[in-house]
PDB file of C-alpha atoms in Angstrom:
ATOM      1  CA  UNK A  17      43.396 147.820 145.742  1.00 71.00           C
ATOM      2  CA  UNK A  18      39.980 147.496 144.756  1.00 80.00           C
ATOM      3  CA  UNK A  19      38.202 148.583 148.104  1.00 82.00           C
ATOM      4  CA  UNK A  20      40.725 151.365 148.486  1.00 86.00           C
ATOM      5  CA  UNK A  21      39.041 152.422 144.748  1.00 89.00           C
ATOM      6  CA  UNK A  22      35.476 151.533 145.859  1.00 89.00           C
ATOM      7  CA  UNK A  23      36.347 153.960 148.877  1.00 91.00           C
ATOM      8  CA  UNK A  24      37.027 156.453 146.694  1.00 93.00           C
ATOM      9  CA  UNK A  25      34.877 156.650 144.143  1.00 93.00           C
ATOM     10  CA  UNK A  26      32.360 156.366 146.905  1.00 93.00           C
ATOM     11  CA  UNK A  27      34.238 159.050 148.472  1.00 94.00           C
ATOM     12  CA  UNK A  28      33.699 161.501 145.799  1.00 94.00           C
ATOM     13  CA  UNK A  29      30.572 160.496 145.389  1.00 93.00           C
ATOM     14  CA  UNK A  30      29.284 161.028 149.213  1.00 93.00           C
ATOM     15  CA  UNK A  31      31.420 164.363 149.125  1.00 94.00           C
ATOM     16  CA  UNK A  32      29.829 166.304 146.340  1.00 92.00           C
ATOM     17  CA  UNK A  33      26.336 165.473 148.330  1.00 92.00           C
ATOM     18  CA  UNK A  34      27.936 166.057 151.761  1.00 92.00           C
ATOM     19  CA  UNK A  35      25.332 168.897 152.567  1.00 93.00           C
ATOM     20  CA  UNK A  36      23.148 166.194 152.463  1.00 93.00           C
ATOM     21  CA  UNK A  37      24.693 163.811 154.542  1.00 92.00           C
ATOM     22  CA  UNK A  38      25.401 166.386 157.290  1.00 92.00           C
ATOM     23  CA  UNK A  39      21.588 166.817 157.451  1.00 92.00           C
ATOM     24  CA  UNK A  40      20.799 162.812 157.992  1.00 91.00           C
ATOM     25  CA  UNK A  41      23.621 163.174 160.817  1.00 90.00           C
ATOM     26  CA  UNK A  42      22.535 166.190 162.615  1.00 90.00           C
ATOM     27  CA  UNK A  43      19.302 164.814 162.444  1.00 88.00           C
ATOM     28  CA  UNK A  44      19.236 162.832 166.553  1.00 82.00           C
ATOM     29  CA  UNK A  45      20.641 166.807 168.134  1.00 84.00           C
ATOM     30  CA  UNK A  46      18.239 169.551 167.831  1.00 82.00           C
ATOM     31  CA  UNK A  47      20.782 171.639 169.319  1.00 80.00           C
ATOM     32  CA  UNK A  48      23.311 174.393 167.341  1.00 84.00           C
ATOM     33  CA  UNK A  49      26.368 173.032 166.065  1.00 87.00           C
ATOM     34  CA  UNK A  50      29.058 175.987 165.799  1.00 88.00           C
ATOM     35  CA  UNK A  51      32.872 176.025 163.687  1.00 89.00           C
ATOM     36  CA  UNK A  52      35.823 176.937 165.516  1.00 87.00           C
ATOM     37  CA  UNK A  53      38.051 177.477 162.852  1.00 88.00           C
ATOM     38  CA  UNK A  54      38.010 178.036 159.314  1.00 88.00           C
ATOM     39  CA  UNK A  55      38.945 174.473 158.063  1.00 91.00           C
ATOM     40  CA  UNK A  56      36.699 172.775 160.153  1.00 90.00           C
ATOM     41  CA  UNK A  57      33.855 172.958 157.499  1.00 90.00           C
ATOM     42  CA  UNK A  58      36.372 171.190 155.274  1.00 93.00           C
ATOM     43  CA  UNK A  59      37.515 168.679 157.927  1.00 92.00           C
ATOM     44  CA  UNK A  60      33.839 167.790 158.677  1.00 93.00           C
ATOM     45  CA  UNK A  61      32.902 167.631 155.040  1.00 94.00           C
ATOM     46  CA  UNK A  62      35.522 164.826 154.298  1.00 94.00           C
ATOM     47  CA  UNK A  63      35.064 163.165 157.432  1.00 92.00           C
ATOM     48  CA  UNK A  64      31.325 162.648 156.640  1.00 93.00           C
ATOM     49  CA  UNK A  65      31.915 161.412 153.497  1.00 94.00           C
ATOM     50  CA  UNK A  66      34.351 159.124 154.004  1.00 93.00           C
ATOM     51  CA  UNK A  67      32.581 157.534 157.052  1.00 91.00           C
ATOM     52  CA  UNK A  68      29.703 157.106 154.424  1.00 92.00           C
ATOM     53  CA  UNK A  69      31.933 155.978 151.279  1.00 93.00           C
ATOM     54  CA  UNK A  70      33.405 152.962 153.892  1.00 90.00           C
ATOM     55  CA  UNK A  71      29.462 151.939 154.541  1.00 88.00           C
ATOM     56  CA  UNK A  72      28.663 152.085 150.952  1.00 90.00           C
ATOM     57  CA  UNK A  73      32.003 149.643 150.260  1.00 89.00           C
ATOM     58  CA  UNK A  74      31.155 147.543 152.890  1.00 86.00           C
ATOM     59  CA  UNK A  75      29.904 144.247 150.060  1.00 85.00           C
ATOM     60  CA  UNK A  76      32.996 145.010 148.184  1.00 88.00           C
ATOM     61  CA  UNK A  77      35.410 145.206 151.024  1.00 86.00           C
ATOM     62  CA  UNK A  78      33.992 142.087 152.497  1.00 81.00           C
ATOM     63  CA  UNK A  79      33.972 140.460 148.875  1.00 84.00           C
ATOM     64  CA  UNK A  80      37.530 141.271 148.961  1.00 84.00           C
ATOM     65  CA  UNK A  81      38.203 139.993 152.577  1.00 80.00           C
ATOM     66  CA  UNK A  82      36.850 136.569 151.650  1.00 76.00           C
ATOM     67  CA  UNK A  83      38.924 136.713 148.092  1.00 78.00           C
ATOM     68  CA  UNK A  84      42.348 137.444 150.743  1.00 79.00           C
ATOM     69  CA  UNK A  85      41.319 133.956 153.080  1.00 74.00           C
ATOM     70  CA  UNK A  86      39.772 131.985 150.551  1.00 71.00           C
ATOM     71  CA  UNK A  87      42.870 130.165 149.108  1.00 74.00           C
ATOM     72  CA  UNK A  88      44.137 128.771 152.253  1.00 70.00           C
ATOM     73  CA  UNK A  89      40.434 127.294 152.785  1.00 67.00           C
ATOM     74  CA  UNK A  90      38.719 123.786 151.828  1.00 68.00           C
ATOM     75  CA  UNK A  91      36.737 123.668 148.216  1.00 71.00           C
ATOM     76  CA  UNK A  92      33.403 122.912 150.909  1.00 66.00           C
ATOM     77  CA  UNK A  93      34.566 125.456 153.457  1.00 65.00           C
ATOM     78  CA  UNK A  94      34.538 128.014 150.097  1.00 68.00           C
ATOM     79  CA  UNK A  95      30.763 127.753 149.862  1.00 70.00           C
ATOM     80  CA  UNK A  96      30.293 130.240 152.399  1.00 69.00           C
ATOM     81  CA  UNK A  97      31.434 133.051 150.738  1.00 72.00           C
ATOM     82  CA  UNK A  98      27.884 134.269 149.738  1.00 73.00           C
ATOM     83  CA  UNK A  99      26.879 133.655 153.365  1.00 74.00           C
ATOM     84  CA  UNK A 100      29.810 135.857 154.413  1.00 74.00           C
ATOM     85  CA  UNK A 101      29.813 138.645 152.180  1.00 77.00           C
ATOM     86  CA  UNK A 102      25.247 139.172 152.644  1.00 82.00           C
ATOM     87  CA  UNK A 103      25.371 138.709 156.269  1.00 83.00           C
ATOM     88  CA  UNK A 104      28.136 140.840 157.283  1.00 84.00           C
ATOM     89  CA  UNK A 105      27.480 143.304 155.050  1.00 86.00           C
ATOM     90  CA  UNK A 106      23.722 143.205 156.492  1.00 88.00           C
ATOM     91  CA  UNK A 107      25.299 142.811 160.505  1.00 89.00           C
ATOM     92  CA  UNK A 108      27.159 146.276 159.809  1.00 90.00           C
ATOM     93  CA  UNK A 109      24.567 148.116 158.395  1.00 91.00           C
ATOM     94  CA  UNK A 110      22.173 146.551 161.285  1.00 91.00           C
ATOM     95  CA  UNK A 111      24.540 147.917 163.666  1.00 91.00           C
ATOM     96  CA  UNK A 112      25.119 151.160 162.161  1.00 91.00           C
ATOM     97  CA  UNK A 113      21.121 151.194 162.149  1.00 92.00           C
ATOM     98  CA  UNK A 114      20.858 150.135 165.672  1.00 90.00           C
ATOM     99  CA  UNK A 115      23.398 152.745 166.568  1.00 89.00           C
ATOM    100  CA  UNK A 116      21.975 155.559 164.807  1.00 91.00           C
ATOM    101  CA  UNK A 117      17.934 155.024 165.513  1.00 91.00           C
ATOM    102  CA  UNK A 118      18.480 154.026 169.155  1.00 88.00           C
ATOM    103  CA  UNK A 119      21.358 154.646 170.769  1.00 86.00           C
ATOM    104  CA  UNK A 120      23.087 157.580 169.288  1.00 88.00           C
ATOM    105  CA  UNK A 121      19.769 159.590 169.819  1.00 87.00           C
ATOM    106  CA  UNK A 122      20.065 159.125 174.143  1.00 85.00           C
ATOM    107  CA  UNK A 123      23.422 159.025 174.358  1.00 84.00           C
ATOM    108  CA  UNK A 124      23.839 162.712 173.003  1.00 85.00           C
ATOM    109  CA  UNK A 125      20.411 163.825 174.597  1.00 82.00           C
ATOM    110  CA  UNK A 126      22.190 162.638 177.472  1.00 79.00           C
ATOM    111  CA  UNK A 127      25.831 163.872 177.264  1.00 78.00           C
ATOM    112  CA  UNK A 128      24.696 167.343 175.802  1.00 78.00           C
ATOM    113  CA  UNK A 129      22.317 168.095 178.972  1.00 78.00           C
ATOM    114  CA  UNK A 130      24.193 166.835 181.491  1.00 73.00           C
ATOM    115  CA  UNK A 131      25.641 169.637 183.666  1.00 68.00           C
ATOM    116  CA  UNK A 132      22.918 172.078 181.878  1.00 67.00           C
ATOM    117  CA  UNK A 133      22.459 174.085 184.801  1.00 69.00           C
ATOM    118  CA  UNK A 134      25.885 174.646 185.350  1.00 75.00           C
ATOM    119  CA  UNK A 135      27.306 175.694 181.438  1.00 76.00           C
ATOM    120  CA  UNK A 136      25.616 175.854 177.908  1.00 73.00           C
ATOM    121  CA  UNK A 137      26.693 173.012 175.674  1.00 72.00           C
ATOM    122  CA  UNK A 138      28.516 174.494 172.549  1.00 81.00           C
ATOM    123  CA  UNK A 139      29.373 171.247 170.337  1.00 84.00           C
ATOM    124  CA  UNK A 140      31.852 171.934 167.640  1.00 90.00           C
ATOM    125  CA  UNK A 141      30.286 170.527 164.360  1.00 91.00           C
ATOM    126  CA  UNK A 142      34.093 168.533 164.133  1.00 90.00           C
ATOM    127  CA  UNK A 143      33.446 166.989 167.945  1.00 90.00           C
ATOM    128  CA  UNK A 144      30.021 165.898 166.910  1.00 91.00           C
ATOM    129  CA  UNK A 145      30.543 164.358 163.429  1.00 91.00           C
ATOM    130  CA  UNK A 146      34.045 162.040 165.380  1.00 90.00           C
ATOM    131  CA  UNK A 147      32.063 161.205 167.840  1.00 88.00           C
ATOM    132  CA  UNK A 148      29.078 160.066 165.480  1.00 90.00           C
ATOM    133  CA  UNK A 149      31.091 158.418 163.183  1.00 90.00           C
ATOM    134  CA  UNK A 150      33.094 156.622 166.120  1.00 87.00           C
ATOM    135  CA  UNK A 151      29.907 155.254 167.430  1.00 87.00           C
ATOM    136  CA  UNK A 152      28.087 154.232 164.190  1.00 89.00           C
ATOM    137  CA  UNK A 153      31.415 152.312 162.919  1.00 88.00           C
ATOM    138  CA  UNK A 154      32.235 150.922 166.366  1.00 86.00           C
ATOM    139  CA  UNK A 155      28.768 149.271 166.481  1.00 88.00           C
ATOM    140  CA  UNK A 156      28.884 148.463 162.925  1.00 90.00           C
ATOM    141  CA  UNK A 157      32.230 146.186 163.659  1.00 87.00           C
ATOM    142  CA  UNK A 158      30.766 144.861 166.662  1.00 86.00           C
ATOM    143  CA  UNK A 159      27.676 143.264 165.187  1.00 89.00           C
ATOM    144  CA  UNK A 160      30.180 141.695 163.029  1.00 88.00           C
ATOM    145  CA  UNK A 161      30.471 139.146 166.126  1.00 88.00           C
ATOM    146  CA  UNK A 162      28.104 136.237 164.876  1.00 89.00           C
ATOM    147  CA  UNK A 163      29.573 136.399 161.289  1.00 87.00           C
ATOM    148  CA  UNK A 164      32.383 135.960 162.706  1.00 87.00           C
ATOM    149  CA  UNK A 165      31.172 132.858 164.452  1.00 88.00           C
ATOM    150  CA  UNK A 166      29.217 130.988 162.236  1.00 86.00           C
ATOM    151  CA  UNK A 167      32.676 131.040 159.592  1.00 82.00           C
ATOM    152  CA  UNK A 168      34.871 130.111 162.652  1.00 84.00           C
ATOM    153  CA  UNK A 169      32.468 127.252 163.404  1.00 84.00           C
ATOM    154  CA  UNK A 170      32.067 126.449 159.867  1.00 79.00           C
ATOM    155  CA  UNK A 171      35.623 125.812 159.263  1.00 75.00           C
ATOM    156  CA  UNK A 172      35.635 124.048 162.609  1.00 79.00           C
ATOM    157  CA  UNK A 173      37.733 126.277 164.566  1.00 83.00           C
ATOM    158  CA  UNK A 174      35.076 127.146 167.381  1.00 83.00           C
ATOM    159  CA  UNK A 175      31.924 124.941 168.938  1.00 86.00           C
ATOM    160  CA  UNK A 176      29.410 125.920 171.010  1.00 86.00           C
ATOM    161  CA  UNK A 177      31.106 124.463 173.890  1.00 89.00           C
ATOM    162  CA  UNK A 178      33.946 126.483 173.678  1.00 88.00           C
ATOM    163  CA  UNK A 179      32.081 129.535 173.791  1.00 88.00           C
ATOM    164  CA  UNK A 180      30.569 128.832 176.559  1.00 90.00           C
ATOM    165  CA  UNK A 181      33.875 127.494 178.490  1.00 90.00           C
ATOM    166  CA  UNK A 182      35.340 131.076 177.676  1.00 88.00           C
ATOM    167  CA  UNK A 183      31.917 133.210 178.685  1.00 89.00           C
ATOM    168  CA  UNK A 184      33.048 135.116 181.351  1.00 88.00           C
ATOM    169  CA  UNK A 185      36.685 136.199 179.831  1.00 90.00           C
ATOM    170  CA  UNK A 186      34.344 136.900 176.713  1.00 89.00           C
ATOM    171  CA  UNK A 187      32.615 139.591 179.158  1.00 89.00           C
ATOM    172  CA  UNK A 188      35.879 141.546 180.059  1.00 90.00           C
ATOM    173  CA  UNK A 189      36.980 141.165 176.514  1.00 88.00           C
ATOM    174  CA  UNK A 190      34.208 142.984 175.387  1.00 87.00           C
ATOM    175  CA  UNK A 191      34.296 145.513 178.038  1.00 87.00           C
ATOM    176  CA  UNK A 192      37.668 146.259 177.095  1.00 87.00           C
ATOM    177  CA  UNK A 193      36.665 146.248 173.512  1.00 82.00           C
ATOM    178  CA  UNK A 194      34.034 148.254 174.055  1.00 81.00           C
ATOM    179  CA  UNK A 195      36.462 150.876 175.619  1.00 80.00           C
ATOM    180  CA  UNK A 196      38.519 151.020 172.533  1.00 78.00           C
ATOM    181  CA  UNK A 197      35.980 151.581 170.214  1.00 72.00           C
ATOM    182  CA  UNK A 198      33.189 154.291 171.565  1.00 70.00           C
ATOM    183  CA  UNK A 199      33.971 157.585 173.163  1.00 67.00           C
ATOM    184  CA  UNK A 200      35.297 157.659 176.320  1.00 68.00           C
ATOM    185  CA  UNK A 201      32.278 158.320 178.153  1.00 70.00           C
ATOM    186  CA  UNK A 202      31.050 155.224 180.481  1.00 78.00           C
ATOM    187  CA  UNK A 203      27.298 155.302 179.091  1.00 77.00           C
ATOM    188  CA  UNK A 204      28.976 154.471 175.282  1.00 75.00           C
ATOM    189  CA  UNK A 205      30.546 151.827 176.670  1.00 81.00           C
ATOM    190  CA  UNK A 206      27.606 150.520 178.780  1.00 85.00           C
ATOM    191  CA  UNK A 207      25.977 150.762 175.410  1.00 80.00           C
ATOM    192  CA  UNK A 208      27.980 149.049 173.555  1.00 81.00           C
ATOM    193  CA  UNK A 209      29.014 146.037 175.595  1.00 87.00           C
ATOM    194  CA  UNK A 210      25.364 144.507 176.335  1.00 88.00           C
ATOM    195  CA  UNK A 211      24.412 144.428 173.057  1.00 87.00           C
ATOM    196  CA  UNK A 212      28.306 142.248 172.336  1.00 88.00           C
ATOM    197  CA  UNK A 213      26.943 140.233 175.326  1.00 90.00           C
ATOM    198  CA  UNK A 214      23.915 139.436 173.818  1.00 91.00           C
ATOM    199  CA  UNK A 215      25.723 138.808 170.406  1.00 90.00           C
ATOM    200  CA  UNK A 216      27.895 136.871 172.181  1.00 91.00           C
ATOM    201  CA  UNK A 217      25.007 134.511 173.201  1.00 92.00           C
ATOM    202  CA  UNK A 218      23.703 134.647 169.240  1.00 91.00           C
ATOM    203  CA  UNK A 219      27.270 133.247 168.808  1.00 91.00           C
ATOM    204  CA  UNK A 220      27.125 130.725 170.938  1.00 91.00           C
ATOM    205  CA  UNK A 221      23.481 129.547 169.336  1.00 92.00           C
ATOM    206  CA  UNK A 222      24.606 129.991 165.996  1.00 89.00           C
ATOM    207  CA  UNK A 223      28.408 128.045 166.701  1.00 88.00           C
ATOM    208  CA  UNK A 224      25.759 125.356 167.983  1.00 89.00           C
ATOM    209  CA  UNK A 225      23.460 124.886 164.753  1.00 88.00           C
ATOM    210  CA  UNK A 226      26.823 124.929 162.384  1.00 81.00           C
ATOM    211  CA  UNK A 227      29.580 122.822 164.382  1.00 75.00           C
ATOM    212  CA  UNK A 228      27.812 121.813 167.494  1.00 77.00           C
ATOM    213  CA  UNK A 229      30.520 120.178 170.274  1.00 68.00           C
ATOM    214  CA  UNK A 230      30.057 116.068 170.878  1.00 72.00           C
ATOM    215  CA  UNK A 231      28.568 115.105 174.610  1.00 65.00           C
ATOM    216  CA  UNK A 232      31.646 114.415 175.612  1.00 58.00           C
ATOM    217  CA  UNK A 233      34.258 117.568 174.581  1.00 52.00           C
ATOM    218  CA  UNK A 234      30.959 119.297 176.076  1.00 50.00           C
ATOM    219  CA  UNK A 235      31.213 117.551 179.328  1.00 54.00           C
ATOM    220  CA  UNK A 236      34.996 118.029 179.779  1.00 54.00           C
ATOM    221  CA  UNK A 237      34.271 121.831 178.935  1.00 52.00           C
ATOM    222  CA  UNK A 238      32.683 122.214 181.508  1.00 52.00           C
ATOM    223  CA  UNK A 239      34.611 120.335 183.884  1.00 56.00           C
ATOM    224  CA  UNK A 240      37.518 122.433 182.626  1.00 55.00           C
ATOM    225  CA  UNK A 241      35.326 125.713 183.497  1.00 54.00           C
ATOM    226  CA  UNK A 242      34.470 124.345 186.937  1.00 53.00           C
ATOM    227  CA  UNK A 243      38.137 123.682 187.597  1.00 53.00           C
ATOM    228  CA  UNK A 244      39.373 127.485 186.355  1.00 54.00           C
ATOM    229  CA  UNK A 245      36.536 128.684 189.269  1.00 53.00           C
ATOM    230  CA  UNK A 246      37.927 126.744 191.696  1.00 52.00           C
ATOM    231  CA  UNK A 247      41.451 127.190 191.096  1.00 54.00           C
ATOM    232  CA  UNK A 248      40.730 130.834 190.714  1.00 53.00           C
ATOM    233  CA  UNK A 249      38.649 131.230 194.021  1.00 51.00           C
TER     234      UNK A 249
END
């Protein structure tokens, strides 16, 4: 109940300076946006400010995440809940960042010229702001990756070993992931799965400095791996 009120008192908040917001977001497409009906200034307004109220909340709603798992944890496995609440709060505003400086900006350079000689691009201010939103959460969530695996190695649930036994199932996982979450446009998804590859890998590191596997459940990962190939091929 508390991050639904954090949402919306953020909310109200991020709607009375929507105007504002709209401007920040428009910012990567020097292009016109146009309204196709009369509520979509309303529909846009809300959907701007609620994409921005969730960002704001995002210490609170992981303070409350950690408050939901922490009583069926250790009292030493407890000690990470500053850990966890900074970092992913700081991995989904770097991805939201990473998003919005570098990717967002081709992607709809991209998208909005392709087929220029053939028709004029006339984006609906509604298309643009989903599809901006879409992207900036989607990469937001994904950078959540190493979080996640430094607490799932930290409560010694994941080594490095097993992330690297599972690498290559990781890959269409995060294809298919990436699918989900981004537009359905192939250069999204491009976009967003190499960056979860290479998070992936920061797992995999991190997983390694927190709970690293003994030689030998190493070892008999990787004879496990080796077996899959063969008994795959």
């Amino acid at each position: 109940m508390i991050s639904v009120g954090t949402i919306l008192v953020a909310f109200l908040g991020c709607f009375h300076f929507w105007k504002n917001i709209f401007e920040f977001v428009k910012n990567s497409y020097k292009g016109t946006l146009i309204q196709l009906s009369p509520i979509e200034g309303v529909m846009v307004a809300v959907k701007i400010s609620f994409s921005a109220a969730i960002v704001i909340s995002m210490p609170i709603i992981f303070w409350q995440l950690w408050l939901f798992i922490a009583p069926g944890l250790y009292k030493n496995e407890k000690k990470v809940i500053l850990p966890f609440v900074f970092f992913g709060s700081g991995m989904f505003l770097m991805g939201a960042a990473f998003s919005y400086y570098v990717v967002f900006p081709f992607i709809i350079e991209y998208l909005a010229t392709f087929g220029s000689d053939v028709f004029a691009a006339n984006i609906s201010a509604s298309s643009y702001v989903s599809f901006f939103t879409r992207l900036i959460l989607g990469f937001g969530v994904a950078f959540e990756l190493p979080v996640l695996a430094y607490f799932l190695a930290k409560v010694g649930l994941i080594t490095d070993a097993s992330l690297k036994a599972y690498f290559k199932y990781a890959i269409v996982v995060i294809f298919i992931i990436a699918a989900i979450i981004t537009p359905p446009d192939v250069v999204s998804q491009i976009f967003m799965a190499l960056p979860l590859v290479g998070l992936y890998g920061l797992s995999i590191l991190i997983a390694k400095m927190v709970n690293p596997a003994p030689k030998d459940n190493e070892e008999d990962s990787k004879n496990n791996t080796k077996e899959n190939t063969k008994s795959e091929s």
